[in-house]
mmCIF file with all atom_site columns, C-alpha atoms in Angstrom:
data_model
loop_
_atom_site.group_PDB
_atom_site.id
_atom_site.type_symbol
_atom_site.label_atom_id
_atom_site.label_alt_id
_atom_site.label_comp_id
_atom_site.label_asym_id
_atom_site.label_entity_id
_atom_site.label_seq_id
_atom_site.pdbx_PDB_ins_code
_atom_site.Cartn_x
_atom_site.Cartn_y
_atom_site.Cartn_z
_atom_site.occupancy
_atom_site.B_iso_or_equiv
_atom_site.pdbx_formal_charge
_atom_site.auth_seq_id
_atom_site.auth_comp_id
_atom_site.auth_asym_id
_atom_site.auth_atom_id
_atom_site.pdbx_PDB_model_num
ATOM 1   C CA . MET T 1 1   ? -128.974 -170.577 141.287 1.00 53.00 ? 1   MET T CA 1
ATOM 2   C CA . ASN T 1 2   ? -125.472 -169.272 140.848 1.00 54.00 ? 2   ASN T CA 1
ATOM 3   C CA . THR T 1 3   ? -124.155 -168.150 144.188 1.00 54.00 ? 3   THR T CA 1
ATOM 4   C CA . ASN T 1 4   ? -120.561 -167.280 143.112 1.00 55.00 ? 4   ASN T CA 1
ATOM 5   C CA . ASN T 1 5   ? -121.455 -163.990 141.377 1.00 54.00 ? 5   ASN T CA 1
ATOM 6   C CA . ILE T 1 6   ? -119.633 -165.093 138.227 1.00 56.00 ? 6   ILE T CA 1
ATOM 7   C CA . ASP T 1 7   ? -121.113 -164.176 134.889 1.00 55.00 ? 7   ASP T CA 1
ATOM 8   C CA . ASN T 1 8   ? -120.647 -167.130 132.551 1.00 59.00 ? 8   ASN T CA 1
ATOM 9   C CA . ASN T 1 9   ? -121.318 -165.064 129.457 1.00 62.00 ? 9   ASN T CA 1
ATOM 10  C CA . LYS T 1 10  ? -118.271 -162.777 129.864 1.00 62.00 ? 10  LYS T CA 1
ATOM 11  C CA . PRO T 1 11  ? -115.050 -163.932 128.112 1.00 59.00 ? 11  PRO T CA 1
ATOM 12  C CA . THR T 1 12  ? -112.124 -165.006 130.249 1.00 64.00 ? 12  THR T CA 1
ATOM 13  C CA . ASN T 1 13  ? -108.693 -163.406 130.027 1.00 62.00 ? 13  ASN T CA 1
ATOM 14  C CA . SER T 1 14  ? -107.353 -166.253 127.891 1.00 61.00 ? 14  SER T CA 1
ATOM 15  C CA . GLN T 1 15  ? -110.231 -165.928 125.471 1.00 61.00 ? 15  GLN T CA 1
ATOM 16  C CA . LYS T 1 16  ? -109.603 -162.187 125.212 1.00 59.00 ? 16  LYS T CA 1
ATOM 17  C CA . GLN T 1 17  ? -105.938 -162.760 124.428 1.00 59.00 ? 17  GLN T CA 1
ATOM 18  C CA . SER T 1 18  ? -106.650 -165.382 121.739 1.00 59.00 ? 18  SER T CA 1
ATOM 19  C CA . ASP T 1 19  ? -109.249 -163.096 120.141 1.00 60.00 ? 19  ASP T CA 1
ATOM 20  C CA . LYS T 1 20  ? -106.738 -160.260 120.121 1.00 59.00 ? 20  LYS T CA 1
ATOM 21  C CA . LEU T 1 21  ? -104.051 -162.446 118.485 1.00 56.00 ? 21  LEU T CA 1
ATOM 22  C CA . SER T 1 22  ? -106.386 -163.771 115.847 1.00 57.00 ? 22  SER T CA 1
ATOM 23  C CA . SER T 1 23  ? -107.609 -160.296 114.932 1.00 58.00 ? 23  SER T CA 1
ATOM 24  C CA . GLU T 1 24  ? -104.051 -158.969 114.376 1.00 61.00 ? 24  GLU T CA 1
ATOM 25  C CA . LYS T 1 25  ? -103.000 -159.050 110.746 1.00 63.00 ? 25  LYS T CA 1
ATOM 26  C CA . LYS T 1 26  ? -100.321 -161.627 110.003 1.00 63.00 ? 26  LYS T CA 1
ATOM 27  C CA . PRO T 1 27  ? -98.104  -161.288 106.949 1.00 61.00 ? 27  PRO T CA 1
ATOM 28  C CA . THR T 1 28  ? -99.210  -163.678 104.236 1.00 70.00 ? 28  THR T CA 1
ATOM 29  C CA . LYS T 1 29  ? -95.813  -164.054 102.673 1.00 75.00 ? 29  LYS T CA 1
ATOM 30  C CA . ARG T 1 30  ? -92.300  -163.723 104.021 1.00 75.00 ? 30  ARG T CA 1
ATOM 31  C CA . ILE T 1 31  ? -90.393  -160.931 102.308 1.00 77.00 ? 31  ILE T CA 1
ATOM 32  C CA . ARG T 1 32  ? -87.203  -162.250 100.691 1.00 76.00 ? 32  ARG T CA 1
ATOM 33  C CA . ARG T 1 33  ? -84.032  -160.305 100.332 1.00 76.00 ? 33  ARG T CA 1
ATOM 34  C CA . GLN T 1 34  ? -82.400  -159.952 96.965  1.00 74.00 ? 34  GLN T CA 1
ATOM 35  C CA . ALA T 1 35  ? -79.320  -162.123 96.413  1.00 68.00 ? 35  ALA T CA 1
ATOM 36  C CA . THR T 1 36  ? -76.017  -160.294 96.430  1.00 73.00 ? 36  THR T CA 1
ATOM 37  C CA . GLU T 1 37  ? -73.679  -160.402 93.455  1.00 68.00 ? 37  GLU T CA 1
ATOM 38  C CA . GLU T 1 38  ? -71.278  -162.545 95.485  1.00 65.00 ? 38  GLU T CA 1
ATOM 39  C CA . GLN T 1 39  ? -73.997  -165.086 96.181  1.00 68.00 ? 39  GLN T CA 1
ATOM 40  C CA . LEU T 1 40  ? -75.075  -165.206 92.549  1.00 67.00 ? 40  LEU T CA 1
ATOM 41  C CA . ASN T 1 41  ? -71.490  -165.894 91.460  1.00 73.00 ? 41  ASN T CA 1
ATOM 42  C CA . ASN T 1 42  ? -71.137  -168.697 93.987  1.00 73.00 ? 42  ASN T CA 1
ATOM 43  C CA . PRO T 1 43  ? -71.599  -172.023 92.129  1.00 77.00 ? 43  PRO T CA 1
ATOM 44  C CA . PHE T 1 44  ? -73.153  -173.530 95.232  1.00 74.00 ? 44  PHE T CA 1
ATOM 45  C CA . HIS T 1 45  ? -75.804  -170.807 95.606  1.00 75.00 ? 45  HIS T CA 1
ATOM 46  C CA . GLY T 1 46  ? -79.168  -172.496 95.577  1.00 79.00 ? 46  GLY T CA 1
ATOM 47  C CA . VAL T 1 47  ? -77.724  -175.942 94.994  1.00 83.00 ? 47  VAL T CA 1
ATOM 48  C CA . LYS T 1 48  ? -78.378  -178.663 97.565  1.00 90.00 ? 48  LYS T CA 1
ATOM 49  C CA . LEU T 1 49  ? -75.855  -181.316 98.510  1.00 91.00 ? 49  LEU T CA 1
ATOM 50  C CA . ALA T 1 50  ? -78.132  -183.987 97.000  1.00 93.00 ? 50  ALA T CA 1
ATOM 51  C CA . GLN T 1 51  ? -78.075  -182.145 93.683  1.00 93.00 ? 51  GLN T CA 1
ATOM 52  C CA . VAL T 1 52  ? -74.299  -181.873 93.801  1.00 92.00 ? 52  VAL T CA 1
ATOM 53  C CA . LEU T 1 53  ? -73.952  -185.602 94.428  1.00 95.00 ? 53  LEU T CA 1
ATOM 54  C CA . GLU T 1 54  ? -76.512  -186.511 91.777  1.00 94.00 ? 54  GLU T CA 1
ATOM 55  C CA . SER T 1 55  ? -74.644  -184.440 89.236  1.00 93.00 ? 55  SER T CA 1
ATOM 56  C CA . LEU T 1 56  ? -71.302  -186.019 90.098  1.00 94.00 ? 56  LEU T CA 1
ATOM 57  C CA . VAL T 1 57  ? -72.716  -189.574 89.932  1.00 95.00 ? 57  VAL T CA 1
ATOM 58  C CA . ALA T 1 58  ? -74.370  -188.860 86.592  1.00 95.00 ? 58  ALA T CA 1
ATOM 59  C CA . HIS T 1 59  ? -71.175  -187.322 85.185  1.00 93.00 ? 59  HIS T CA 1
ATOM 60  C CA . TYR T 1 60  ? -68.456  -189.526 86.685  1.00 93.00 ? 60  TYR T CA 1
ATOM 61  C CA . GLY T 1 61  ? -70.124  -192.569 88.275  1.00 94.00 ? 61  GLY T CA 1
ATOM 62  C CA . TRP T 1 62  ? -69.665  -194.147 91.679  1.00 94.00 ? 62  TRP T CA 1
ATOM 63  C CA . GLU T 1 63  ? -66.455  -195.957 90.774  1.00 93.00 ? 63  GLU T CA 1
ATOM 64  C CA . TYR T 1 64  ? -64.637  -192.728 89.828  1.00 93.00 ? 64  TYR T CA 1
ATOM 65  C CA . LEU T 1 65  ? -65.948  -190.948 92.960  1.00 93.00 ? 65  LEU T CA 1
ATOM 66  C CA . GLY T 1 66  ? -64.666  -193.875 95.065  1.00 92.00 ? 66  GLY T CA 1
ATOM 67  C CA . ASP T 1 67  ? -61.220  -193.498 93.445  1.00 92.00 ? 67  ASP T CA 1
ATOM 68  C CA . ARG T 1 68  ? -61.085  -189.728 93.967  1.00 91.00 ? 68  ARG T CA 1
ATOM 69  C CA . VAL T 1 69  ? -62.652  -189.566 97.442  1.00 89.00 ? 69  VAL T CA 1
ATOM 70  C CA . ASN T 1 70  ? -61.686  -192.638 99.431  1.00 89.00 ? 70  ASN T CA 1
ATOM 71  C CA . ILE T 1 71  ? -64.775  -193.190 101.520 1.00 91.00 ? 71  ILE T CA 1
ATOM 72  C CA . ARG T 1 72  ? -66.574  -196.474 102.029 1.00 91.00 ? 72  ARG T CA 1
ATOM 73  C CA . CYS T 1 73  ? -70.009  -195.173 101.050 1.00 90.00 ? 73  CYS T CA 1
ATOM 74  C CA . PHE T 1 74  ? -68.660  -194.485 97.557  1.00 92.00 ? 74  PHE T CA 1
ATOM 75  C CA . ILE T 1 75  ? -66.770  -197.750 97.220  1.00 92.00 ? 75  ILE T CA 1
ATOM 76  C CA . TYR T 1 76  ? -68.892  -200.497 98.842  1.00 92.00 ? 76  TYR T CA 1
ATOM 77  C CA . ASN T 1 77  ? -72.556  -200.673 97.867  1.00 90.00 ? 77  ASN T CA 1
ATOM 78  C CA . PRO T 1 78  ? -72.937  -196.952 97.199  1.00 92.00 ? 78  PRO T CA 1
ATOM 79  C CA . THR T 1 79  ? -76.330  -195.342 97.652  1.00 93.00 ? 79  THR T CA 1
ATOM 80  C CA . MET T 1 80  ? -77.443  -191.720 97.681  1.00 94.00 ? 80  MET T CA 1
ATOM 81  C CA . LYS T 1 81  ? -78.877  -192.044 101.190 1.00 94.00 ? 81  LYS T CA 1
ATOM 82  C CA . SER T 1 82  ? -75.727  -193.424 102.843 1.00 93.00 ? 82  SER T CA 1
ATOM 83  C CA . SER T 1 83  ? -73.460  -191.045 100.933 1.00 94.00 ? 83  SER T CA 1
ATOM 84  C CA . LEU T 1 84  ? -75.519  -187.950 101.771 1.00 95.00 ? 84  LEU T CA 1
ATOM 85  C CA . GLY T 1 85  ? -75.696  -188.929 105.442 1.00 94.00 ? 85  GLY T CA 1
ATOM 86  C CA . PHE T 1 86  ? -71.913  -189.343 105.591 1.00 94.00 ? 86  PHE T CA 1
ATOM 87  C CA . LEU T 1 87  ? -71.200  -186.125 103.692 1.00 94.00 ? 87  LEU T CA 1
ATOM 88  C CA . ARG T 1 88  ? -73.509  -184.093 105.946 1.00 94.00 ? 88  ARG T CA 1
ATOM 89  C CA . ARG T 1 89  ? -71.698  -185.347 109.050 1.00 95.00 ? 89  ARG T CA 1
ATOM 90  C CA . THR T 1 90  ? -68.116  -185.267 107.717 1.00 94.00 ? 90  THR T CA 1
ATOM 91  C CA . THR T 1 91  ? -66.679  -181.887 106.701 1.00 94.00 ? 91  THR T CA 1
ATOM 92  C CA . TRP T 1 92  ? -63.525  -183.120 105.018 1.00 94.00 ? 92  TRP T CA 1
ATOM 93  C CA . ALA T 1 93  ? -65.409  -185.545 102.752 1.00 93.00 ? 93  ALA T CA 1
ATOM 94  C CA . ARG T 1 94  ? -67.972  -182.875 101.812 1.00 93.00 ? 94  ARG T CA 1
ATOM 95  C CA . GLU T 1 95  ? -65.141  -180.465 100.936 1.00 92.00 ? 95  GLU T CA 1
ATOM 96  C CA . HIS T 1 96  ? -63.570  -183.105 98.641  1.00 94.00 ? 96  HIS T CA 1
ATOM 97  C CA . VAL T 1 97  ? -66.938  -183.664 96.945  1.00 93.00 ? 97  VAL T CA 1
ATOM 98  C CA . GLU T 1 98  ? -67.454  -179.947 96.542  1.00 92.00 ? 98  GLU T CA 1
ATOM 99  C CA . ASP T 1 99  ? -63.980  -179.611 94.965  1.00 92.00 ? 99  ASP T CA 1
ATOM 100 C CA . LEU T 1 100 ? -64.902  -182.376 92.518  1.00 94.00 ? 100 LEU T CA 1
ATOM 101 C CA . TYR T 1 101 ? -68.121  -180.579 91.699  1.00 92.00 ? 101 TYR T CA 1
ATOM 102 C CA . LEU T 1 102 ? -66.224  -177.366 90.932  1.00 91.00 ? 102 LEU T CA 1
ATOM 103 C CA . GLU T 1 103 ? -63.781  -179.300 88.696  1.00 92.00 ? 103 GLU T CA 1
ATOM 104 C CA . MET T 1 104 ? -66.747  -180.822 86.839  1.00 91.00 ? 104 MET T CA 1
ATOM 105 C CA . LEU T 1 105 ? -68.303  -177.372 86.325  1.00 89.00 ? 105 LEU T CA 1
ATOM 106 C CA . ASP T 1 106 ? -64.958  -176.095 84.981  1.00 87.00 ? 106 ASP T CA 1
ATOM 107 C CA . GLU T 1 107 ? -64.716  -179.034 82.587  1.00 88.00 ? 107 GLU T CA 1
ATOM 108 C CA . LYS T 1 108 ? -68.214  -178.398 81.304  1.00 84.00 ? 108 LYS T CA 1
ATOM 109 C CA . GLU T 1 109 ? -67.517  -174.717 80.885  1.00 83.00 ? 109 GLU T CA 1
ATOM 110 C CA . ASP T 1 110 ? -64.272  -175.425 78.957  1.00 82.00 ? 110 ASP T CA 1
ATOM 111 C CA . ARG T 1 111 ? -66.134  -177.861 76.673  1.00 84.00 ? 111 ARG T CA 1
ATOM 112 C CA . SER T 1 112 ? -68.885  -175.355 75.970  1.00 83.00 ? 112 SER T CA 1
ATOM 113 C CA . LYS T 1 113 ? -66.258  -172.678 75.073  1.00 82.00 ? 113 LYS T CA 1
ATOM 114 C CA . GLU T 1 114 ? -64.501  -175.090 72.701  1.00 83.00 ? 114 GLU T CA 1
ATOM 115 C CA . ASN T 1 115 ? -67.799  -175.930 70.943  1.00 81.00 ? 115 ASN T CA 1
ATOM 116 C CA . ASN T 1 116 ? -68.653  -172.234 70.402  1.00 70.00 ? 116 ASN T CA 1
#
């Protein structure tokens, strides 16, 4: 016999709270804000650092990058992993790489204008 006068069939407070939370409607998708004109005109909008570096390596090569931005991860045994790690930690190096990327985009734009 149960002598504590506790009804084991009634839900506890924690069960009531979890039932309440699970019954509330949760948004299925996060609402995204529209990009501003300034963001859309920014050449880095939506471009990851890895994509920037991949583009530069494909366009110029590691040797040229090592000449322009004097960092060891571009000169000695360059890899994407070591370069990305260094660029994420070092602001001045990332700024140099971003400047090179902008120059590359300008060169490509100039060439496309000449061809048209």
